[in-house]
C-alpha positions as a LaTeX table, in Angstrom:
\begin{tabular}{lrrr}
\hline
Residue & $x$ (\AA) & $y$ (\AA) & $z$ (\AA) \\
\hline
Unk1 & 0.00 & 0.00 & 0.00 \\
Unk2 & 1.01 & 3.63 & $-0.37$ \\
Unk3 & 1.10 & 4.06 & 3.41 \\
Unk4 & 3.30 & 1.00 & 3.78 \\
Unk5 & 5.67 & 2.28 & 1.12 \\
Unk6 & 5.91 & 5.63 & 2.87 \\
Unk7 & 6.69 & 3.88 & 6.14 \\
Unk8 & 9.48 & 1.88 & 4.51 \\
Unk9 & 10.88 & 5.04 & 2.93 \\
Unk10 & 10.94 & 6.95 & 6.21 \\
Unk11 & 12.48 & 4.06 & 8.12 \\
Unk12 & 15.17 & 3.63 & 5.47 \\
Unk13 & 16.03 & 7.33 & 5.40 \\
Unk14 & 19.67 & 7.94 & 6.13 \\
Unk15 & 22.42 & 10.35 & 5.30 \\
Unk16 & 22.78 & 14.11 & 5.56 \\
Unk17 & 21.90 & 14.71 & 1.91 \\
Unk18 & 18.61 & 12.78 & 2.20 \\
Unk19 & 17.68 & 14.68 & 5.33 \\
Unk20 & 18.57 & 18.01 & 3.77 \\
Unk21 & 16.29 & 17.30 & 0.79 \\
Unk22 & 13.42 & 16.12 & 2.98 \\
Unk23 & 13.51 & 18.66 & 5.83 \\
Unk24 & 11.85 & 21.52 & 3.88 \\
Unk25 & 8.84 & 19.30 & 3.22 \\
Unk26 & 8.38 & 18.12 & 6.81 \\
Unk27 & 5.51 & 20.51 & 7.71 \\
Unk28 & 3.47 & 19.42 & 4.68 \\
Unk29 & 4.24 & 15.73 & 5.23 \\
Unk30 & 3.40 & 16.01 & 8.93 \\
Unk31 & 0.07 & 17.70 & 8.23 \\
Unk32 & $-0.77$ & 15.01 & 5.66 \\
Unk33 & $-0.13$ & 12.26 & 8.17 \\
Unk34 & $-2.09$ & 14.04 & 10.89 \\
Unk35 & $-5.06$ & 14.37 & 8.53 \\
Unk36 & $-5.02$ & 10.58 & 8.22 \\
Unk37 & $-5.64$ & 10.07 & 11.93 \\
Unk38 & $-9.37$ & 10.20 & 11.22 \\
Unk39 & $-8.98$ & 7.01 & 9.19 \\
Unk40 & $-11.13$ & 4.18 & 10.57 \\
Unk41 & $-9.17$ & 1.34 & 8.97 \\
Unk42 & $-7.15$ & $-0.18$ & 11.79 \\
Unk43 & $-4.05$ & $-1.08$ & 9.79 \\
Unk44 & $-3.82$ & 2.27 & 8.01 \\
Unk45 & $-4.30$ & 4.19 & 11.26 \\
Unk46 & $-1.72$ & 2.13 & 13.14 \\
Unk47 & 0.80 & 2.49 & 10.32 \\
Unk48 & 0.18 & 6.24 & 10.18 \\
Unk49 & 0.96 & 6.58 & 13.90 \\
Unk50 & 4.11 & 4.53 & 13.45 \\
Unk51 & 5.20 & 6.72 & 10.52 \\
Unk52 & 4.59 & 9.84 & 12.60 \\
Unk53 & 6.74 & 8.44 & 15.39 \\
Unk54 & 9.55 & 7.59 & 12.97 \\
Unk55 & 9.29 & 11.01 & 11.38 \\
Unk56 & 9.56 & 12.79 & 14.72 \\
Unk57 & 12.47 & 10.62 & 15.85 \\
Unk58 & 14.45 & 10.88 & 12.61 \\
Unk59 & 13.85 & 14.55 & 11.89 \\
Unk60 & 13.68 & 15.83 & 15.44 \\
Unk61 & 16.14 & 18.66 & 14.94 \\
Unk62 & 14.25 & 20.01 & 11.92 \\
Unk63 & 10.87 & 19.64 & 13.67 \\
Unk64 & 12.29 & 21.38 & 16.72 \\
Unk65 & 12.94 & 24.46 & 14.60 \\
Unk66 & 9.31 & 24.52 & 13.47 \\
Unk67 & 7.62 & 27.16 & 15.61 \\
Unk68 & 4.12 & 25.78 & 15.04 \\
Unk69 & 5.05 & 22.17 & 15.83 \\
Unk70 & 3.31 & 21.93 & 19.25 \\
Unk71 & 0.10 & 23.54 & 17.97 \\
Unk72 & 0.06 & 21.33 & 14.87 \\
Unk73 & 1.15 & 17.99 & 16.34 \\
Unk74 & $-0.44$ & 17.79 & 19.78 \\
Unk75 & $-4.17$ & 18.42 & 19.18 \\
Unk76 & $-4.84$ & 15.54 & 16.75 \\
Unk77 & $-2.63$ & 13.18 & 18.74 \\
Unk78 & $-4.27$ & 14.02 & 22.07 \\
Unk79 & $-7.71$ & 13.58 & 20.49 \\
Unk80 & $-6.68$ & 10.06 & 19.44 \\
Unk81 & $-6.58$ & 8.94 & 23.06 \\
Unk82 & $-10.37$ & 8.70 & 22.78 \\
Unk83 & $-10.01$ & 5.73 & 20.44 \\
Unk84 & $-11.45$ & 2.56 & 21.98 \\
Unk85 & $-8.74$ & 0.29 & 20.54 \\
Unk86 & $-5.90$ & $-0.39$ & 22.94 \\
Unk87 & $-3.28$ & $-0.93$ & 20.23 \\
Unk88 & $-4.10$ & 2.44 & 18.69 \\
Unk89 & $-3.86$ & 4.18 & 22.05 \\
Unk90 & $-0.55$ & 2.46 & 22.74 \\
Unk91 & 0.87 & 3.58 & 19.37 \\
Unk92 & $-0.52$ & 7.04 & 20.00 \\
Unk93 & 1.22 & 7.24 & 23.38 \\
Unk94 & 4.50 & 6.33 & 21.69 \\
Unk95 & 3.98 & 9.14 & 19.18 \\
Unk96 & 3.08 & 11.67 & 21.90 \\
Unk97 & 6.16 & 10.73 & 23.92 \\
Unk98 & 8.34 & 11.17 & 20.84 \\
Unk99 & 6.86 & 14.62 & 20.23 \\
Unk100 & 7.42 & 15.73 & 23.83 \\
Unk101 & 10.98 & 14.41 & 23.83 \\
Unk102 & 11.76 & 16.08 & 20.50 \\
Unk103 & 10.17 & 19.45 & 21.19 \\
Unk104 & 11.14 & 19.42 & 24.90 \\
Unk105 & 8.68 & 19.26 & 27.80 \\
Unk106 & 8.98 & 23.02 & 28.16 \\
Unk107 & 7.38 & 23.54 & 24.72 \\
Unk108 & 5.03 & 20.59 & 24.63 \\
Unk109 & 3.53 & 20.28 & 28.10 \\
Unk110 & 2.02 & 23.74 & 28.43 \\
Unk111 & $-0.44$ & 23.34 & 25.50 \\
Unk112 & $-1.11$ & 19.76 & 26.55 \\
Unk113 & $-2.38$ & 20.87 & 29.98 \\
Unk114 & $-5.55$ & 22.20 & 28.38 \\
Unk115 & $-6.59$ & 18.60 & 27.65 \\
Unk116 & $-7.08$ & 17.96 & 31.37 \\
Unk117 & $-10.33$ & 19.90 & 30.81 \\
Unk118 & $-11.29$ & 18.10 & 27.58 \\
Unk119 & $-14.95$ & 17.00 & 27.24 \\
Unk120 & $-13.80$ & 13.37 & 26.76 \\
Unk121 & $-12.89$ & 11.76 & 30.08 \\
Unk122 & $-10.43$ & 9.31 & 28.48 \\
Unk123 & $-8.49$ & 12.20 & 26.98 \\
Unk124 & $-8.51$ & 14.00 & 30.33 \\
Unk125 & $-7.14$ & 10.94 & 32.07 \\
Unk126 & $-4.43$ & 10.33 & 29.50 \\
Unk127 & $-3.36$ & 13.98 & 29.53 \\
Unk128 & $-2.75$ & 13.61 & 33.26 \\
Unk129 & $-0.88$ & 10.35 & 32.72 \\
Unk130 & 1.39 & 11.82 & 30.06 \\
Unk131 & 2.03 & 14.86 & 32.24 \\
Unk132 & 3.01 & 12.68 & 35.20 \\
Unk133 & 5.22 & 10.39 & 33.13 \\
Unk134 & 7.01 & 13.38 & 31.63 \\
Unk135 & 7.52 & 15.03 & 35.00 \\
Unk136 & 8.96 & 11.78 & 36.35 \\
Unk137 & 11.43 & 11.59 & 33.47 \\
Unk138 & 12.24 & 15.32 & 33.21 \\
Unk139 & 11.55 & 16.98 & 36.57 \\
Unk140 & 13.76 & 20.05 & 36.03 \\
Unk141 & 11.20 & 22.40 & 34.50 \\
Unk142 & 10.54 & 26.14 & 34.88 \\
Unk143 & 8.52 & 27.36 & 37.83 \\
Unk144 & 5.78 & 28.59 & 35.50 \\
Unk145 & 5.29 & 25.09 & 34.12 \\
Unk146 & 5.04 & 23.62 & 37.61 \\
Unk147 & 2.53 & 26.34 & 38.50 \\
Unk148 & 0.45 & 25.67 & 35.39 \\
Unk149 & 0.58 & 21.92 & 35.98 \\
Unk150 & $-0.66$ & 22.29 & 39.55 \\
Unk151 & $-3.51$ & 24.52 & 38.40 \\
Unk152 & $-4.56$ & 21.98 & 35.75 \\
Unk153 & $-4.32$ & 19.07 & 38.17 \\
Unk154 & $-6.40$ & 20.93 & 40.74 \\
Unk155 & $-9.21$ & 20.99 & 38.18 \\
Unk156 & $-8.75$ & 17.26 & 37.68 \\
Unk157 & $-9.23$ & 16.69 & 41.41 \\
Unk158 & $-12.80$ & 17.95 & 41.05 \\
Unk159 & $-13.55$ & 15.85 & 37.94 \\
Unk160 & $-16.94$ & 14.12 & 37.86 \\
Unk161 & $-15.25$ & 10.93 & 36.63 \\
Unk162 & $-13.62$ & 9.09 & 39.56 \\
Unk163 & $-10.85$ & 7.71 & 37.34 \\
Unk164 & $-9.80$ & 11.19 & 36.24 \\
Unk165 & $-9.95$ & 12.56 & 39.78 \\
Unk166 & $-7.85$ & 9.63 & 41.00 \\
Unk167 & $-5.29$ & 10.13 & 38.23 \\
Unk168 & $-4.98$ & 13.81 & 39.18 \\
Unk169 & $-4.52$ & 12.92 & 42.84 \\
Unk170 & $-1.89$ & 10.28 & 42.02 \\
Unk171 & $-0.04$ & 12.80 & 39.86 \\
Unk172 & 0.41 & 15.19 & 42.78 \\
Unk173 & 3.40 & 13.33 & 44.32 \\
Unk174 & 5.06 & 13.39 & 40.90 \\
Unk175 & 4.69 & 17.16 & 40.70 \\
Unk176 & 5.81 & 17.57 & 44.31 \\
Unk177 & 8.89 & 15.51 & 43.54 \\
Unk178 & 9.65 & 17.53 & 40.40 \\
Unk179 & 9.15 & 20.96 & 41.95 \\
Unk180 & 10.73 & 20.17 & 45.30 \\
Unk181 & 9.05 & 20.42 & 48.69 \\
Unk182 & 9.47 & 24.17 & 49.37 \\
Unk183 & 8.32 & 25.22 & 45.91 \\
Unk184 & 5.38 & 22.81 & 45.91 \\
Unk185 & 4.21 & 24.01 & 49.31 \\
Unk186 & 4.47 & 27.63 & 48.14 \\
Unk187 & 2.51 & 26.86 & 44.95 \\
Unk188 & $-0.18$ & 25.13 & 46.98 \\
Unk189 & $-0.58$ & 28.18 & 49.21 \\
Unk190 & $-0.62$ & 30.45 & 46.17 \\
Unk191 & $-3.31$ & 28.39 & 44.43 \\
Unk192 & $-5.73$ & 28.37 & 47.37 \\
Unk193 & $-7.64$ & 25.29 & 46.25 \\
Unk194 & $-10.76$ & 24.19 & 48.17 \\
Unk195 & $-9.96$ & 22.91 & 51.65 \\
Unk196 & $-11.31$ & 19.43 & 50.93 \\
Unk197 & $-9.14$ & 19.08 & 47.83 \\
Unk198 & $-6.07$ & 20.42 & 49.62 \\
Unk199 & $-6.58$ & 17.92 & 52.43 \\
Unk200 & $-6.74$ & 15.07 & 49.91 \\
Unk201 & $-3.48$ & 16.22 & 48.33 \\
Unk202 & $-1.58$ & 16.37 & 51.61 \\
Unk203 & $-3.00$ & 13.00 & 52.63 \\
Unk204 & $-1.90$ & 11.48 & 49.30 \\
Unk205 & 1.61 & 12.85 & 49.75 \\
Unk206 & 1.95 & 10.97 & 53.03 \\
Unk207 & 2.08 & 7.70 & 51.09 \\
Unk208 & 5.59 & 8.32 & 49.85 \\
Unk209 & 7.07 & 7.97 & 46.40 \\
Unk210 & 5.06 & 8.66 & 43.30 \\
Unk211 & 3.23 & 5.65 & 41.86 \\
Unk212 & 3.92 & 4.20 & 38.42 \\
Unk213 & 1.68 & 6.00 & 35.96 \\
Unk214 & 1.89 & 3.84 & 32.82 \\
Unk215 & $-0.89$ & 1.38 & 33.68 \\
Unk216 & $-3.59$ & 4.05 & 33.38 \\
Unk217 & $-3.28$ & 3.99 & 29.61 \\
Unk218 & $-4.85$ & 0.59 & 29.09 \\
Unk219 & $-7.25$ & 0.15 & 31.97 \\
Unk220 & $-10.31$ & 1.67 & 30.32 \\
Unk221 & $-10.16$ & $-0.67$ & 27.31 \\
Unk222 & $-12.90$ & $-3.19$ & 26.66 \\
Unk223 & $-10.44$ & $-5.40$ & 24.74 \\
Unk224 & $-8.83$ & $-7.15$ & 27.68 \\
Unk225 & $-7.80$ & $-10.10$ & 25.51 \\
Unk226 & $-5.20$ & $-7.95$ & 23.74 \\
Unk227 & $-1.75$ & $-8.15$ & 25.27 \\
Unk228 & 0.99 & $-5.58$ & 24.79 \\
Unk229 & 4.37 & $-5.03$ & 26.42 \\
Unk230 & 3.96 & $-2.67$ & 29.37 \\
Unk231 & 5.03 & 0.91 & 29.00 \\
Unk232 & 8.29 & 1.34 & 30.86 \\
Unk233 & 8.09 & 3.58 & 33.89 \\
Unk234 & 10.43 & 6.52 & 34.14 \\
Unk235 & 12.76 & 6.40 & 37.15 \\
Unk236 & 11.65 & 8.28 & 40.23 \\
Unk237 & 14.21 & 10.62 & 41.74 \\
Unk238 & 15.60 & 9.77 & 45.12 \\
Unk239 & 14.84 & 11.93 & 48.12 \\
Unk240 & 11.15 & 12.23 & 47.50 \\
Unk241 & 9.60 & 15.62 & 48.11 \\
Unk242 & 6.46 & 13.84 & 49.25 \\
Unk243 & 8.44 & 11.92 & 51.88 \\
Unk244 & 10.08 & 15.13 & 53.05 \\
Unk245 & 6.72 & 16.81 & 53.44 \\
Unk246 & 5.23 & 13.75 & 55.14 \\
Unk247 & 8.08 & 13.78 & 57.67 \\
Unk248 & 7.77 & 17.52 & 58.33 \\
\hline
\end{tabular}
């Protein structure tokens, strides 16, 4: 198929000359692939996500220079977390991770936070999961990003869907770890969230290190007979902020 041939071409791409010829066409090629995410055919959709991942990984430097990359790449990929097929969501997570790694969390996470308020509860939950996984892997982020993340997660705490609210609560130790105890405590005071929500956060932090976040991706599937390799968990930093606050 044409999609299969494109995949083979991208995967076989090598050499500075090939990259130099292809780089100017990356925005158009990326938009074409993103437009194919509405495809209902399973094989075509899965292959498209795999091509996108390869494209991002192989042309990361060129994509990183594209100012519109976060606004173009993230919305259609985040929307794909609503798909009810576990294999598609797994491939989508791989693509989203590649985008965040390539563009840097500093560029990619801020627009992604808006999806914690998405009308689709699965997308809200996965936005929280991706945020937590990224913070575990790359905790050294600007204060403004930590502030924005806490504000978005505080909305998740009040979510009508218990799974989303639980994901937001479980992400709090990750953010506390990333920001550090003094900064997290200051941000909590600054935010002034409802007393009941604040009490739940401090209670959750008493339980120590941040939990693994990867499992949340597949739990809402109805296709439990499908088996995939688990998503590897990012290492948790030693000297947990949550433990420090619990011992205070």
